[in-house]
C-alpha positions as semicolon CSV with decimal commas, in nm:
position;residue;x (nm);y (nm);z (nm)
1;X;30,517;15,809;13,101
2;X;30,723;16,118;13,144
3;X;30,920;16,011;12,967
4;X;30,733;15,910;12,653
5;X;30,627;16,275;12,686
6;X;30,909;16,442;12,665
7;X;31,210;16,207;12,518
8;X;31,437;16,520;12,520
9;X;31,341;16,778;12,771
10;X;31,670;17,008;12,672
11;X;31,567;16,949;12,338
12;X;31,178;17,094;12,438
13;X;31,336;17,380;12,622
14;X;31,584;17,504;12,376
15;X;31,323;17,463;12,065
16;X;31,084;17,724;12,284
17;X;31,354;17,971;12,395
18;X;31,452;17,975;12,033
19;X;31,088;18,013;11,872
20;X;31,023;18,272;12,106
21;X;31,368;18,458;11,989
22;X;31,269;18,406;11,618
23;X;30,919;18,556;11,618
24;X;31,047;18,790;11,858
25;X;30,749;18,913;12,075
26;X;30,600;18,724;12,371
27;X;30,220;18,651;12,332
28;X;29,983;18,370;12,493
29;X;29,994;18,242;12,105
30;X;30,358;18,230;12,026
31;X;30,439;18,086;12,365
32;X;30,149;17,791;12,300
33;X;30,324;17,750;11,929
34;X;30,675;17,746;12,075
35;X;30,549;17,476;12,316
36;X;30,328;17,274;12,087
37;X;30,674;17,288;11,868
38;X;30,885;17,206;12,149
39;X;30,694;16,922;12,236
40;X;30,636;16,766;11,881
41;X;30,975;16,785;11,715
42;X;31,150;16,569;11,996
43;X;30,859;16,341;11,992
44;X;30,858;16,299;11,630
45;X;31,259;16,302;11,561
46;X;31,308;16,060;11,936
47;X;31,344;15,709;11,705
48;X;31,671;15,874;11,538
49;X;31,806;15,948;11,883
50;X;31,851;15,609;12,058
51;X;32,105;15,683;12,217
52;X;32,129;16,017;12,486
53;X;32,468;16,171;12,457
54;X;32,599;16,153;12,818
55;X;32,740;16,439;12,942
56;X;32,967;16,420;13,230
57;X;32,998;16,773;13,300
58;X;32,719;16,985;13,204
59;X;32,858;17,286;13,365
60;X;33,163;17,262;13,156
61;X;32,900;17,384;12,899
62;X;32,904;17,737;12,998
63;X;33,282;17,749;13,016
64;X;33,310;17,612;12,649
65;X;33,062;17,808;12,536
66;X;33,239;18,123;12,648
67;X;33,579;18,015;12,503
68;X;33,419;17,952;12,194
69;X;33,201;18,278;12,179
70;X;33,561;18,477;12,252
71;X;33,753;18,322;12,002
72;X;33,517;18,365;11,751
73;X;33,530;18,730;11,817
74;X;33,868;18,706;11,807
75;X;33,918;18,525;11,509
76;X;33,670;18,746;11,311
77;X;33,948;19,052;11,373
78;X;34,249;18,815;11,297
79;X;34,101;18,747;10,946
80;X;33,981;19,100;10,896
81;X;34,317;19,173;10,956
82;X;34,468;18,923;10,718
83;X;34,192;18,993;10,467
84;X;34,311;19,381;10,491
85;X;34,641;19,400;10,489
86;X;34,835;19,060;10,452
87;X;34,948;19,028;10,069
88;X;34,901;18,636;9,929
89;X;35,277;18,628;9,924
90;X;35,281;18,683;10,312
91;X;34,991;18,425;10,380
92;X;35,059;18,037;10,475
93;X;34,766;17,848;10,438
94;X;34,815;17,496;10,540
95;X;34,601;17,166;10,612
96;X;34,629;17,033;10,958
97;X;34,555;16,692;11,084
98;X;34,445;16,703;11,411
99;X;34,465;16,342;11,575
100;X;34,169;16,266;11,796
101;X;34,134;16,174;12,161
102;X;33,776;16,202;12,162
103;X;33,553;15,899;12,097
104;X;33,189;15,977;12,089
105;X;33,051;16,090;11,763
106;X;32,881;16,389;11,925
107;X;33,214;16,521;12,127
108;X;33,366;16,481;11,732
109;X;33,106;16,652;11,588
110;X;33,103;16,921;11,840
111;X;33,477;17,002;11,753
112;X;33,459;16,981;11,418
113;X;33,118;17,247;11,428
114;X;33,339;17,440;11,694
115;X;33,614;17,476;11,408
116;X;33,423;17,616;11,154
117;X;33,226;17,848;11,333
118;X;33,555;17,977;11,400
119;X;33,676;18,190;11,104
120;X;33,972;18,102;10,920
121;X;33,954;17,753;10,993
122;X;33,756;17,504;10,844
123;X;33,727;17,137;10,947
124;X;33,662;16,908;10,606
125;X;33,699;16,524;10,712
126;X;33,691;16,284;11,003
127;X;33,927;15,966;10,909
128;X;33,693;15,653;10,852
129;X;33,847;15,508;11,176
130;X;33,704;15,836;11,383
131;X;34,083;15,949;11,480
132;X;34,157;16,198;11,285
133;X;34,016;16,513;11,193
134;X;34,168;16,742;10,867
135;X;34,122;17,123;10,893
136;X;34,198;17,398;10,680
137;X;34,329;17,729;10,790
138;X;34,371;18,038;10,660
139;X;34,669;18,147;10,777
140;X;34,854;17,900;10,968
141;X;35,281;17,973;10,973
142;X;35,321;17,680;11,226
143;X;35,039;17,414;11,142
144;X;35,184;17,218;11,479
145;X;35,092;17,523;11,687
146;X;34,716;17,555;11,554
147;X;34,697;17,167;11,605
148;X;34,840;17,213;11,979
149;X;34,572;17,509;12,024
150;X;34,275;17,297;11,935
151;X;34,372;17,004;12,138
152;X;34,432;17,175;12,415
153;X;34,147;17,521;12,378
154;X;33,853;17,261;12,254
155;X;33,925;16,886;12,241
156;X;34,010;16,843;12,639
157;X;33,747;17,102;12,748
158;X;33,481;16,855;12,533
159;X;33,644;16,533;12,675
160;X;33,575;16,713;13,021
161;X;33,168;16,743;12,916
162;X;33,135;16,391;12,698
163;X;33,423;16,160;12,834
């Protein structure tokens, strides 16, 4: 029955915590709306969710979240930078293929959002066989080193949570 109810109770939570940050003031009304919200969308949206990603270490979460959050930072100086004061001459873009440990379509599509959320990198296409992901970077002088950095910074934190 509970179930039924609420198919994705996460799901419920987060789509409250984030109406309440979008009309940004807490009131008996908003917080019925952000409920009533949070308790139709999963219930409407459940059939195209058969299947619950499992995750087998939620608190790994937190800890990816973090790296993620940092690097963005990061990232948003380092093109800043080259943006600045790099000349085109002194820039190597390159395309990297990044081959893929990870099997679940979620843990894929988490890396690939993870990658372009990050600036200067864009991710533009999973192989058809799932194993292979191709990313663009902005400035990338040793493509084997920014494939080594997301395997090891993203892909085996996210086979920690999913795998």
């Amino acid at each position: 029955m509970l179930r039924k109810l609420l198919p994705h109770p996460l799901l419920t939570l987060t789509l409250i915590i984030v109406w309440q940050m979008l009309v940004n003031k807490l009131t008996p009304g908003n917080l019925l709306l952000g409920l009533i919200l949070g308790l139709v969308i999963p219930f409407v949206t459940a059939a195209y969710w058969p299947n619950r990603p499992r995750l087998r270490n939620p608190l790994a979460i937190i800890e990816y979240t973090a790296i993620v959050i940092w690097d963005i930072i990061v990232a948003n100086v380092e093109v800043a930078y080259i943006i600045l004061f790099k000349s085109n001459a002194n820039t190597h873009p390159a395309w990297v293929t990044i081959p893929l440990d990870l099997r679940t379509p979620e843990a894929i599509t988490v890396l690939a959002g993870t990658i372009t959320l990050t600036p200067g990198t864009v991710s533009s296409d999973v192989s058809a066989c799932g194993k292979a992901l191709l990313v663009h970077c902005l400035d990338a002088p040793d493509p084997d080193a920014v494939r080594d950095q997301i395997k090891d910074r993203y892909e085996r934190r996210l086979k920690e949570i999913f795998e």
